Coordinates of C-alpha atoms in Angstrom, one line a residue:
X1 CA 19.1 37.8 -11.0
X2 CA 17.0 38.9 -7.8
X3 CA 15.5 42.0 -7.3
X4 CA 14.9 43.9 -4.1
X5 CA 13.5 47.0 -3.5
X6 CA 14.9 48.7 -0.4
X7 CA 12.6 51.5 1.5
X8 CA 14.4 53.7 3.8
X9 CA 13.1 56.4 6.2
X10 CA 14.7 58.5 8.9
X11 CA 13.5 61.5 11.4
X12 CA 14.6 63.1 14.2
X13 CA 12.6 64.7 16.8
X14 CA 13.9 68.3 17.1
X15 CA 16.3 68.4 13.7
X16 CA 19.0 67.6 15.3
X17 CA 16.7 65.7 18.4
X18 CA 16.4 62.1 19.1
X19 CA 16.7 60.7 15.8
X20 CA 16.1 57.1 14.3
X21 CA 16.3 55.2 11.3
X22 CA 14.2 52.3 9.8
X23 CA 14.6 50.5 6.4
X24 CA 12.7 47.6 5.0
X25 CA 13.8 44.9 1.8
X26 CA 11.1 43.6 -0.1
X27 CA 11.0 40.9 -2.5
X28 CA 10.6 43.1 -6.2
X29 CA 8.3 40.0 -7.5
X30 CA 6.3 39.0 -5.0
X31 CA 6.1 41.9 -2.5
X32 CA 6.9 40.0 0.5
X33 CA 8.9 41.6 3.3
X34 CA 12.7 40.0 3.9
X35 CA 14.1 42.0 6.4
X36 CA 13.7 45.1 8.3
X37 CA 15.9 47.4 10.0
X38 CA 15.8 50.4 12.4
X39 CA 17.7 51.6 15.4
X40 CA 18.0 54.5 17.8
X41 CA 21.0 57.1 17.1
X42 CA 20.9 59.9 19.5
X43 CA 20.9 63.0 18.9
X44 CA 21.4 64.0 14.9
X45 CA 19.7 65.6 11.8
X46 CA 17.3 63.9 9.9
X47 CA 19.1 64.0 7.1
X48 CA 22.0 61.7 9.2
X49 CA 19.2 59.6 10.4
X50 CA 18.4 59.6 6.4
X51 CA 21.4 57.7 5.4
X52 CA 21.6 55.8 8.6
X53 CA 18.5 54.2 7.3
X54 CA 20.0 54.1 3.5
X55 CA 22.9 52.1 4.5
X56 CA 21.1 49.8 6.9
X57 CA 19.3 48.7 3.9
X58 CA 21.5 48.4 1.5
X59 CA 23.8 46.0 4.1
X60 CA 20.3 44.2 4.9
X61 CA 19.8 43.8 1.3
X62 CA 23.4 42.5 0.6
X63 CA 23.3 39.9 3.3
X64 CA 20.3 38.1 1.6
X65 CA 21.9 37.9 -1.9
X66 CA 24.8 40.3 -2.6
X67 CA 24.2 40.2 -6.6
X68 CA 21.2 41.1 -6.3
X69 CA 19.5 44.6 -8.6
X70 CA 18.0 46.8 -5.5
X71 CA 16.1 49.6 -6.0
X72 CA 15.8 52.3 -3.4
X73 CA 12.7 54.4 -3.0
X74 CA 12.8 57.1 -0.3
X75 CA 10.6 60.1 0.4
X76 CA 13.9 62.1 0.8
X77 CA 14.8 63.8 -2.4
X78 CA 18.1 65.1 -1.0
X79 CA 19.5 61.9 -0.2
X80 CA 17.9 60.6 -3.3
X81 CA 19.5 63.4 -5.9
X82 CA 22.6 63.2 -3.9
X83 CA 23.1 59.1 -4.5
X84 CA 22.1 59.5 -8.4
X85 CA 24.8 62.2 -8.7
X86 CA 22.3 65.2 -9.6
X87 CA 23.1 67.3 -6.6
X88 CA 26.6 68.0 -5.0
X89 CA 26.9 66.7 -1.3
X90 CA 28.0 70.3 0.5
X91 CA 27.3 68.9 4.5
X92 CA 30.7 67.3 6.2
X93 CA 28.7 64.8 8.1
X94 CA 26.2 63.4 5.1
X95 CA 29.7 63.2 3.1
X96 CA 31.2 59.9 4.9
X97 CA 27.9 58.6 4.9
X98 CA 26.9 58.7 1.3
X99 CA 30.7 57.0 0.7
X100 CA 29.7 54.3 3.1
X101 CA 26.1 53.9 1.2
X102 CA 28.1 54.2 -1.9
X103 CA 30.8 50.8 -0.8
X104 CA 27.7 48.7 0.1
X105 CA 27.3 47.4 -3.5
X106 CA 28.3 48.0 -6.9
X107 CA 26.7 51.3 -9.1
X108 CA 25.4 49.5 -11.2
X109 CA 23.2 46.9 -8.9
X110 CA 21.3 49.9 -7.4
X111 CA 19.3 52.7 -8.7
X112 CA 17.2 55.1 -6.3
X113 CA 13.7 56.9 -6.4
X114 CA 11.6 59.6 -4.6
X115 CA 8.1 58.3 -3.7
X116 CA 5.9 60.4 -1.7
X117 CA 5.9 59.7 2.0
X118 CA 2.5 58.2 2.2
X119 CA 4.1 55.2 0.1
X120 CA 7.1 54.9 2.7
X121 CA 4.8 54.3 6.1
X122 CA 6.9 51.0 6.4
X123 CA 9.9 52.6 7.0
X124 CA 8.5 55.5 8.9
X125 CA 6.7 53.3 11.2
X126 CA 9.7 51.4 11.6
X127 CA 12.1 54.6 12.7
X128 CA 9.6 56.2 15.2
X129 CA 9.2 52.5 16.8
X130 CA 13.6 52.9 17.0
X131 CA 13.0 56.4 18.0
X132 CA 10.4 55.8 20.7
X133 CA 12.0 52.8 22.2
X134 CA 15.3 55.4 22.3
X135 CA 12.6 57.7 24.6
X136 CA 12.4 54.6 27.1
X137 CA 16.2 54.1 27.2
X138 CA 15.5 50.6 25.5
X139 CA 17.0 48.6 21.8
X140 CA 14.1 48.5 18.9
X141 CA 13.4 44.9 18.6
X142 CA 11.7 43.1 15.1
X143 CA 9.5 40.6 17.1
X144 CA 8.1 43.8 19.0
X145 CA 7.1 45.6 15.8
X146 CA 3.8 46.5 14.8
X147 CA 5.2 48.0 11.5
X148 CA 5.0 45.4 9.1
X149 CA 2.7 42.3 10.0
X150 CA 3.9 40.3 6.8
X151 CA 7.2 39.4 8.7
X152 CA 8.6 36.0 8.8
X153 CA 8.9 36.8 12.9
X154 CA 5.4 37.1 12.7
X155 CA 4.7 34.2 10.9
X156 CA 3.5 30.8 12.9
X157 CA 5.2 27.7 11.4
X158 CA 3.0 26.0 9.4
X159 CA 2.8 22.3 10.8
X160 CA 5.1 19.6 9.0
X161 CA 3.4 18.0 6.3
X162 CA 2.6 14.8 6.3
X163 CA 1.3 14.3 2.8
X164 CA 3.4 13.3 -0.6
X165 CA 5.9 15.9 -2.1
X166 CA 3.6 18.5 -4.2
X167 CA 1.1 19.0 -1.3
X168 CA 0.6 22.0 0.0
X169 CA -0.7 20.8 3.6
X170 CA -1.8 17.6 5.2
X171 CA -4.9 19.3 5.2
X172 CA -5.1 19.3 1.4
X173 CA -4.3 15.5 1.8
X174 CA -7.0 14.7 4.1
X175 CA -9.7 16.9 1.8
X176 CA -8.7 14.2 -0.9
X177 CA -8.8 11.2 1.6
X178 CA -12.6 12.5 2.3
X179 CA -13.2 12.7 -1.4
X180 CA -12.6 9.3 -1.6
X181 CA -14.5 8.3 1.1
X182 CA -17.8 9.6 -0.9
X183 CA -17.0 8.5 -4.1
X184 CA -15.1 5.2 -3.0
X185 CA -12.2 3.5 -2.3
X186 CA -9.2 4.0 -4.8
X187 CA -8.4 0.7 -6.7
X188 CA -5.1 -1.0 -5.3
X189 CA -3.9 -0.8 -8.5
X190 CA -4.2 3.0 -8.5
X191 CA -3.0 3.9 -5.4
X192 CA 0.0 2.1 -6.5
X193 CA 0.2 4.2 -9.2
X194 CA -0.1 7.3 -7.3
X195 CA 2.5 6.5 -4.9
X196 CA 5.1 5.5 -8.3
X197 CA 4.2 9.6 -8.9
X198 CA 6.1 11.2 -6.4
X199 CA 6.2 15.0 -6.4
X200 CA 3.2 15.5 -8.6
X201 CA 1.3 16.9 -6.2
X202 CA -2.1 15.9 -8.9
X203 CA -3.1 12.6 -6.9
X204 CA -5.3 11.4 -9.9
X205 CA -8.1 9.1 -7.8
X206 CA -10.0 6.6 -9.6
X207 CA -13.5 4.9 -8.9
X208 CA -13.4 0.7 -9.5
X209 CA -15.3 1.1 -12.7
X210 CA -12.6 3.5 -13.9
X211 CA -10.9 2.2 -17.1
X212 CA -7.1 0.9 -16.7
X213 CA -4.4 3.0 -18.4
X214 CA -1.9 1.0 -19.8
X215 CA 1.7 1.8 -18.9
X216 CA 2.7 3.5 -21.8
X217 CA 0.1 6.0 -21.4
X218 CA 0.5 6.7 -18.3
X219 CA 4.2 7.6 -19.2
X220 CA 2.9 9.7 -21.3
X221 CA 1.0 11.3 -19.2
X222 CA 4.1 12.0 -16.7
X223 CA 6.0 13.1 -18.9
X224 CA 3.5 15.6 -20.4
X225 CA 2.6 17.0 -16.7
X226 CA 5.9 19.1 -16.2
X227 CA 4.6 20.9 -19.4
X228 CA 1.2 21.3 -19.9
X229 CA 0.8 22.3 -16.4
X230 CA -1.5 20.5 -13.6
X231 CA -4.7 19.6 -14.5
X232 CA -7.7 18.6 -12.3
X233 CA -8.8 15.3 -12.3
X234 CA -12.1 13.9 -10.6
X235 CA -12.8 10.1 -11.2
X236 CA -14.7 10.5 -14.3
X237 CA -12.1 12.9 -16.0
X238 CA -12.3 11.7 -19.7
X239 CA -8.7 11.0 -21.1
X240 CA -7.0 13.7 -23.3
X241 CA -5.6 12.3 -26.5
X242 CA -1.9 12.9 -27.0
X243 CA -2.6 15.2 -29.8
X244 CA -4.7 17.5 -27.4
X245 CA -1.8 17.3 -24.9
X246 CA 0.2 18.7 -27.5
X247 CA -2.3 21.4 -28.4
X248 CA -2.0 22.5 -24.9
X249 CA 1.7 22.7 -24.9
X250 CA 1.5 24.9 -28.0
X251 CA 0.3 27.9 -26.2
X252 CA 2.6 29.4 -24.2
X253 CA 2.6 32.6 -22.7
X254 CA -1.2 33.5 -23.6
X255 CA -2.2 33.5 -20.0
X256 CA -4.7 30.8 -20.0
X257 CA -4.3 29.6 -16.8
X258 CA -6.3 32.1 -14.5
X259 CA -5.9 31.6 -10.9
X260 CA -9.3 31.8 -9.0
X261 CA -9.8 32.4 -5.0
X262 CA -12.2 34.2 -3.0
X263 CA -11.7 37.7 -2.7
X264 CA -8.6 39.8 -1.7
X265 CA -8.1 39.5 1.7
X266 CA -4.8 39.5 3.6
X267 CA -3.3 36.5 1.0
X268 CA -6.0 35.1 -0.1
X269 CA -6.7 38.3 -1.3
X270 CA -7.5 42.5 -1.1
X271 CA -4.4 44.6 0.1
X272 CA -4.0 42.8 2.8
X273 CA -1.0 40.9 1.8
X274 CA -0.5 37.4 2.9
X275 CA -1.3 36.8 6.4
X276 CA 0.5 35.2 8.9
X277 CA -1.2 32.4 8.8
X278 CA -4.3 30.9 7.2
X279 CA -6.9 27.7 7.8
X280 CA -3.9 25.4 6.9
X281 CA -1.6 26.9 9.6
X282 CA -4.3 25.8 12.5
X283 CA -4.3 22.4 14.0
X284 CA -6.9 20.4 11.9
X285 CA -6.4 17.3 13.5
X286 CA -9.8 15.5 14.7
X287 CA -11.5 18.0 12.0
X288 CA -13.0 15.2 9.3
X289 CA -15.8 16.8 9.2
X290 CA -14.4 20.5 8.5
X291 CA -12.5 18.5 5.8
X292 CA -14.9 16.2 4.0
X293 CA -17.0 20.2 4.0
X294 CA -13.9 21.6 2.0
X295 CA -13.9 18.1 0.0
X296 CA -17.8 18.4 -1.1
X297 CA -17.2 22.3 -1.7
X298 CA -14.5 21.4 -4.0
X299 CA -16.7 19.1 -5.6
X300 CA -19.5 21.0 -5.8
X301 CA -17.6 23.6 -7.9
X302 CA -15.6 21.4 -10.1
X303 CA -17.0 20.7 -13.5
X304 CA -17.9 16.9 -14.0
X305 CA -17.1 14.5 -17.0
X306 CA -17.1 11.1 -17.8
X307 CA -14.9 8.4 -18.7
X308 CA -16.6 8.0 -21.4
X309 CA -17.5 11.0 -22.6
X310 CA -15.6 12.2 -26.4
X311 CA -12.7 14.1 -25.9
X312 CA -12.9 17.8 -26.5
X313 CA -10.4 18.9 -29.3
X314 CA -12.0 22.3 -29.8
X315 CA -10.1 25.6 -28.8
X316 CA -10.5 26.5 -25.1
X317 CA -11.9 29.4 -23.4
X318 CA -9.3 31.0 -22.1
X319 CA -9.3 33.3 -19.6
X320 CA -5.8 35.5 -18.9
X321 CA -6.4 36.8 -15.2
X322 CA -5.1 40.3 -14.1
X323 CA -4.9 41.4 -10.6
X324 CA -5.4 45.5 -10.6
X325 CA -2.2 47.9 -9.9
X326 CA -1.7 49.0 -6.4
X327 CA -3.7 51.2 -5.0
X328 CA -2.6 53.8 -2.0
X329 CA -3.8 50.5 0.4
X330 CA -1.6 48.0 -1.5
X331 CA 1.9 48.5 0.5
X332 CA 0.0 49.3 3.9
X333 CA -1.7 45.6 3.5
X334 CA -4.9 46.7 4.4
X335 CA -8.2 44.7 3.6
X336 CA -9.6 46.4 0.3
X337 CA -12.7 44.5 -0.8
X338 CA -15.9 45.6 -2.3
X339 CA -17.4 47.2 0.7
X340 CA -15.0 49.7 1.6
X341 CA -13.6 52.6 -0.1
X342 CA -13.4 51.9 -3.1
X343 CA -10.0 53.6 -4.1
X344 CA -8.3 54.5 -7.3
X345 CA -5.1 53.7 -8.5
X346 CA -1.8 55.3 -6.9
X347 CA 0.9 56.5 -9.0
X348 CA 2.9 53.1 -9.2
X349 CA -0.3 51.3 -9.7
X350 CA -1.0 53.4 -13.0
X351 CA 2.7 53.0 -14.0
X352 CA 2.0 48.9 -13.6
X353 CA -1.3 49.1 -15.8
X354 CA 0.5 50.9 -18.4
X355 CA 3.1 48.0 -17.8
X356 CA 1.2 45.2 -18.4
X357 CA -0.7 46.6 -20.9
X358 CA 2.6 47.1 -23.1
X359 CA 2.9 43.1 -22.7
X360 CA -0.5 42.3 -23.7
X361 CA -0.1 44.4 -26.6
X362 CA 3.2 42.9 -27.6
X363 CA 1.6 39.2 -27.2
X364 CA -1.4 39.8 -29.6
X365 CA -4.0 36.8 -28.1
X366 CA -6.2 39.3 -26.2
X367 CA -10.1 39.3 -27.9
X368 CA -11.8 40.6 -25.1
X369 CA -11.9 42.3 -22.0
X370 CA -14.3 41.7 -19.0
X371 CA -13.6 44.4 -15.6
X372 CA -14.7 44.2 -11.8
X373 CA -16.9 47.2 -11.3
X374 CA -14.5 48.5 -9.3
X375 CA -12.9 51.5 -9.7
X376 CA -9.2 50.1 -9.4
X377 CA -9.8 47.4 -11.9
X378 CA -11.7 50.2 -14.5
X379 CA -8.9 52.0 -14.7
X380 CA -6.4 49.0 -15.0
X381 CA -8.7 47.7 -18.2
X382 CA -8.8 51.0 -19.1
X383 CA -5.1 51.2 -19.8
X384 CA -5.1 47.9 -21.2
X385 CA -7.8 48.7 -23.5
X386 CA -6.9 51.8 -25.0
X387 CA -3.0 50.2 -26.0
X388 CA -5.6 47.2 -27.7
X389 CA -8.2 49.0 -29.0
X390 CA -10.8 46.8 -27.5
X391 CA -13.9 48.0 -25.0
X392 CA -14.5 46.4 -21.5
X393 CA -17.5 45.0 -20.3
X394 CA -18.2 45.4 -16.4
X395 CA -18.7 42.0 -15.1
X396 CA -20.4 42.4 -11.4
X397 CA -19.4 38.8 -10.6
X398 CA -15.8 39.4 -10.9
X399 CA -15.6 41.7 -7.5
X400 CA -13.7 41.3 -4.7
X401 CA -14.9 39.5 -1.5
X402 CA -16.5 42.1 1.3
X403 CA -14.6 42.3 4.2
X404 CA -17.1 44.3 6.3
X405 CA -15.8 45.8 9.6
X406 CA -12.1 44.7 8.4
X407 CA -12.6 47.0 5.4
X408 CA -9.4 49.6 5.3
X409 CA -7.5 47.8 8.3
X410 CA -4.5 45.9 8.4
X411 CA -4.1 42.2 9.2
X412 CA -2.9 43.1 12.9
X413 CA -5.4 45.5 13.6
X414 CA -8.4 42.9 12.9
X415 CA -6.4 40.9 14.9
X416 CA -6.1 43.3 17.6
X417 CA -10.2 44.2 17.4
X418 CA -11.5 41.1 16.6
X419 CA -9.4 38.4 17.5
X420 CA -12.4 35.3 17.9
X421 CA -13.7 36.5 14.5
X422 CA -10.4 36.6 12.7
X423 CA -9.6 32.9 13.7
X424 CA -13.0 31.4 12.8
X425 CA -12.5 33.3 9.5
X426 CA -8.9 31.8 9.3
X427 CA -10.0 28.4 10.2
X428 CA -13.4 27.6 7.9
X429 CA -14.2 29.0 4.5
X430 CA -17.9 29.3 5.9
X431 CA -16.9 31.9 8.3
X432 CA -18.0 35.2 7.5
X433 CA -15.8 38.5 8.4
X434 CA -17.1 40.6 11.4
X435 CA -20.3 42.6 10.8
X436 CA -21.4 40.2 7.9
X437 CA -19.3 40.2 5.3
X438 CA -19.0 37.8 2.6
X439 CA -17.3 34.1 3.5
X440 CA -14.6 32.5 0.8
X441 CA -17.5 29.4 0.8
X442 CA -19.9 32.8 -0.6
X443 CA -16.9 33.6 -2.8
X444 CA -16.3 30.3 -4.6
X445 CA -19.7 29.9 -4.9
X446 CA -20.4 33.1 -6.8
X447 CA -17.4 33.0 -9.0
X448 CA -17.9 29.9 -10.2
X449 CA -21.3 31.0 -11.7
X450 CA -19.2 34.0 -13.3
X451 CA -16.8 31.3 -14.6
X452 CA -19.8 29.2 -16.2
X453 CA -21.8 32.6 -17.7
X454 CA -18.2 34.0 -19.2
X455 CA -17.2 30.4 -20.2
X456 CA -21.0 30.2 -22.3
X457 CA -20.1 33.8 -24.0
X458 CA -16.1 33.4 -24.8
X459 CA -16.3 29.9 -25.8
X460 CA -12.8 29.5 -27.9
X461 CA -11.8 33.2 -27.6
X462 CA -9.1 34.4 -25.0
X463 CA -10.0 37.1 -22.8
X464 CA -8.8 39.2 -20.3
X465 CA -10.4 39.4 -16.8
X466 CA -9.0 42.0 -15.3
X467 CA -10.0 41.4 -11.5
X468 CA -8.9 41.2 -7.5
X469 CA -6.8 38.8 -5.3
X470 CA -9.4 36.8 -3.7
X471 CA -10.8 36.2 -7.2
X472 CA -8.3 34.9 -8.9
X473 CA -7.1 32.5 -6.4
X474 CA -10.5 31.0 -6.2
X475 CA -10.6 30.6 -10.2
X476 CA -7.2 28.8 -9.8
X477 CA -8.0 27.0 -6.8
X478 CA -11.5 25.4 -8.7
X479 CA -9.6 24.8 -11.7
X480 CA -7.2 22.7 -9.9
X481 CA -9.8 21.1 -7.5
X482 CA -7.9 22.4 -4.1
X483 CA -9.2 22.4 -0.8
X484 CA -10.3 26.1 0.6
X485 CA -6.8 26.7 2.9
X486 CA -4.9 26.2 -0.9
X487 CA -5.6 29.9 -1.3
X488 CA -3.3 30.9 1.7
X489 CA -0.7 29.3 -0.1
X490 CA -0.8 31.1 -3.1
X491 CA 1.2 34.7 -3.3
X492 CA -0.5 37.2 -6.1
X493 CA 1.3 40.4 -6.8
X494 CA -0.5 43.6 -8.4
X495 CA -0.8 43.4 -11.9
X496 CA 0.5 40.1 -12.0
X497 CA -0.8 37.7 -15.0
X498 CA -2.1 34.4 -14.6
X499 CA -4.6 32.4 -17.2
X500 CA -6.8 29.3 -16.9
X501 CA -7.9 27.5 -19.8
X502 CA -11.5 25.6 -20.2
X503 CA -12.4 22.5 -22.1
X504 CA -15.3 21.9 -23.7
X505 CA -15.6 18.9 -22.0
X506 CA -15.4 20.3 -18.6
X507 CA -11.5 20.0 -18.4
X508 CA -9.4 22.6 -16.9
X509 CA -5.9 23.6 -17.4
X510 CA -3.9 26.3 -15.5
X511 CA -1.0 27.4 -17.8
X512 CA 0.4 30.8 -16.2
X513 CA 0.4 31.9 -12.1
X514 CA 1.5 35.6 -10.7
X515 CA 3.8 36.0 -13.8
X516 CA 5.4 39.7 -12.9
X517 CA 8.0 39.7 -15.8
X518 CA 6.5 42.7 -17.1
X519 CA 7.1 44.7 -14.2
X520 CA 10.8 43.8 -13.8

C-alpha cells in the first residue's frame, strides 16, 4: 500500500481577513512532491482557512491513489486534536468542515500530527502565494509557484531515450559507445549477444581477445542477474563461478550494496532534493567529447581485472550506506554540503536515526561503523551505535560535496542568482559550483580513494558508513560503472539504506538502493 504524507497550512490576514489555504502530498518513501494545492477564500478565520487546506489535501491525495495510508502533519494543533478526536469541535463553521475532512477517506487510512511551523514552509509558502494573488484580484496558479521547485510542472522532460530498455539516458549509451571506442570494437559475436539481453540495462562489452562464453553460461548468467543484482563489468571482468553467484544471492538484506555519488546537491545530493533537471536532461547531441570525458572518468575509477585473473571466493567487504536523518534544511531542499552550516539533526531526523538503528540492530551484520565528520551524520551513528554497542570512527573522506555560494539556498534561488553557473554545473561533472566549490569530477575522485583505504581496512567485515547524498550515489554510480548524469537519476531519501559489496578481485556488486522500509 502507498503512503502519502499530506502538509496543510492556512492563514488569514486580519483573523477573519483575506484568508488562503495551501496543502502539498508527498510521496512517504521517496519525498518527492505529487501535488499541491492552494486557493484564495475571502474573507474567513484562519482556522476556516485551516481546514480549507485539510480537505484540499486529503481530495488531492485521494485522486492519486484512493487506498492509499496518508498522514497529515499540520502546525495547527486545533485542527490536529480536533480530527484525532482529543478535543470537542465547539465553532459552527469548523463543524461542517471537519465532517467534510472527515468523508474524504476512511479513519483508518489517515492519521494526523502537529509539527512545528518551520517544518510546514511548503504549505505556508503555498497559502500566502493563494492569499497574495487574492490581493491582485487574480487565481493562484501551480506553474507560477515558487513554493516547491521539486514539482513535476517544474520539471523539463527529459529527452526520449534512444538507448536499449535499462538505460537511463542516451547519454549513458553514448558514454559506453566512447568506452568502446578506446578499448575497441565489440566482437560481432557480442554485440549480438547484447542485443539477445534486452532490458538488462548491464551492456557487458568485450575486447576480441575476450574468452567466448558458451551458451549455457551465459544463461546462467541471465538468469542469475534479476537476483544477485547488477554488477559492473569492464572487458577484462574475470568470470564468477556459479557457486560465487550463489554466495551472493545468500545475503540478503545486509545492505551491501552502497550507492556512491558525489555529494548532496539538489538530487545528486545535500537537501536540495532532486532537481529539475540534471546533465542528462540537456541536449548532448554533438557532445562526444563531453562523453568519451564521462567514459574515461568512469574508467578511471572503476577497479580493473582480468580475464584471467582467479576468481575471488573470499567474503566481501561490504559496505551498508546510510544517508543521515533530516536536518531543519531537508524539506526546504536547500544545498547542505560541507561548507555551509553545518546543522544538527531536527526532531524527525532524530526520530529516523533511532529508526534505522532499531533495523540494524534487529539484522545483526553490522561490525563497524565509519561517520562523515559532520555533525548530522555524528549524531545519526551515534544513535546507531549506542543500540549496537559499537564506536564510530570519523572518516574525513566520507563528506559531503561543497557547494560554495549555493550553500543554504534552494535549487530555484541558485537558479535565480546564478543561472550561467548553475547550467555548466548541471551540464559537466568538471564544473565547479559558484565561488569554487567542489565539482562531482572532485567528488568521485576523492571517494573513490575513501572506497580503496576502507576497502584495505574492512576486508571481509560489513560496515556501516553512515554518510550524505552526493556520496553515496557516487559509490553506487562507480560500483556500477555509470556515466556522471546517472546520479540525477537516482532518488535517496534520509536515512535510507543502501549497501555495496567489494571483491577481492576487484568485482563489485550493489545489493540494496534507498531501502526506506524502516521508516514506514
Amino acid at each position: 500500500m502507498r503512503e502519502f504524507i499530506v502538509e496543510a497550512d492556512g492563514g488569514s490576514r486580519g483573523n477573519p481577513g483575506p484568508a488562503g489555504y495551501g496543502s502539498v502530498v508527498i510521496d512517504a518513501a521517496t519525498g518527492e512532491t505529487l501535488a499541491e494545492r492552494a486557493e484564495y477564500i475571502g474573507v474567513a478565520t484562519n482556522n476556516v482557512a485551516e481546514y480549507r487546506g485539510l480537505v484540499a489535501g486529503l481530495e488531492a491525495a485521494r485522486e492519486l491513489d484512493a487506498t492509499a495510508r496518508v498522514r497529515v502533519r499540520m502546525d495547527s494543533k486545533l485542527v490536529v486534536e480536533q480530527m484525532s478526536g482529543r478535543w470537542k469541535i465547539k465553532h459552527p463553521d469548523m463543524k461542517p468542515l471537519a465532517a467534510r475532512a472527515a468523508g474524504v477517506l476512511p479513519g483508518s487510512q489517515v492519521t494526523y500530527e502537529w509539527i512545528p511551523r518551520e517544518r510546514n514552509k511548503h504549505a505556508d509558502r503555498l497559502a500566502n502565494e493563494a492569499m497574495d494573488a487574492g490581493k491582485r484580484g487574480e487565481t493562484w496558479s501551480p506553474s507560477a509557484s515558487a513554493a516547491d521547485l521539486n514539482t513535476r510542472a517544474t520539471r523539463p522532460t527529459p529527452p526520449a531515450p534512444t538507448a536499449p530498455p535499462g538505460d537511463a539516458t542516451a547519454g549513458a549509451a553514448r558514454a559506453r559507445a566512447a568506452l568502446k571506442e578506446t578499448r575497441g570494437e565489440t566482437p560481432r559475436k557480442d554485440r549480438e549477444e547484447l542485443r539477445a539481453q534486452p532490458g538488462t540495462g548491464e551492456s557487458r562489452e568485450t575486447t576480441p581477445a575476450g574468452p567466448h562464453v558458451p551458451r549455457k553460461g551465459r544463461e546462467e548468467l541471465r538468469a542469475q542477474r534479476a537476483t544477485a543484482g547488477t554488477r559492473e563489468t569492464t572487458p577484462g571482468d574475470t568470470h564468477v563461478p556459479r557457486e560465487g553467484r550463489g554466495e551472493l544471492r545468500d545475503q540478503p538484506g545486509t545492505g551491501e550494496s552502497r550507492e556512491t555519488t558525489p555529494g548532496g546537491t539538489p538530487s545528486p545530493g545535500g537537501e536540495a532534493g532532486r532537481p529539475p533537471a540534471g546533465p542528462g536532461d540537456t541536449d548532448r547531441s554533438g557532445a562526444a567529447a563531453d562523453d568519451k570525458r564521462a567514459a574515461r572518468n568512469v574508467a578511471a575509477t572503476t577497479p580493473a581485472t582480468g580475464w584471467t585473473a582467479p576468481p575471488d571466493m573470499g567474503a566481501p567487504a561490504t559496505f551498508v550506506l546510510l544517508r543521515h536523518g533530516e536536518t531543519p534544511l531537508t524539506p526546504q531542499k536547500r544545498f547542505s554540503g560541507s561548507g555551509g552550516s553545518d546543522p544538527s539533526l531536527s526532531d524527525a531526523g532524530r526520530e529516523q536515526a533511532e529508526r534505522v538503528a532499531a533495523a540494524l540492530a534487529a539484522r545483526g551484520t553490522i561490525q563497524a561503523i565509519v561517520a562523515s565528520p559532520l555533525a548530522r551524520t555524528r549524531e545519526t551513528a551515534a544513535a546507531v551505535a549506542a543500540r549496537l554497542g559499537l564506536d564510530v570512527t570519523v572518516e574525513e573522506g566520507l563528506r559531503e560535496t561543497d557547494f560554495g555560494a549555493w550553500e543554504g539556498l534552494t535549487f530555484g534561488e541558485v537558479r535565480e542568482r546564478h543561472p550561467d553557473d548553475l547550467n555548466a554545473w548541471l551540464a559537466s561533472p568538471e564544473a565547479e559550483p559558484t565561488g569554487g566549490g567542489e565539482s562531482f569530477a572532485a567528488t568521485a575522485h576523492r571517494m573513490a580513494a575513501t572506497r580503496d583505504k576502507l576497502i584495505a581496512a574492512h576486508a571481509g567485515r560489513t560496515v556501516l558508513l553512515v554518510t550524505h547524498v552526493t556520496p553515496i550515489k557516487t559509490l553506487v554510480r562507480l560500483a556500477l560503472g555509470a556515466p556522471p548524469e546517472s546520479l540525477f537519476r537516482m532518488e535517496l531519501s534520509a536515512a535510507s539504506l543502501s549497501a555495496v559489496a567489494y571483491y577481492g578481485d576487484g568485482n563489485a556488486s550493489v545489493r540494496l538502493f534507498n531501502d526506506t522500509s524502516h521508516l514506514r
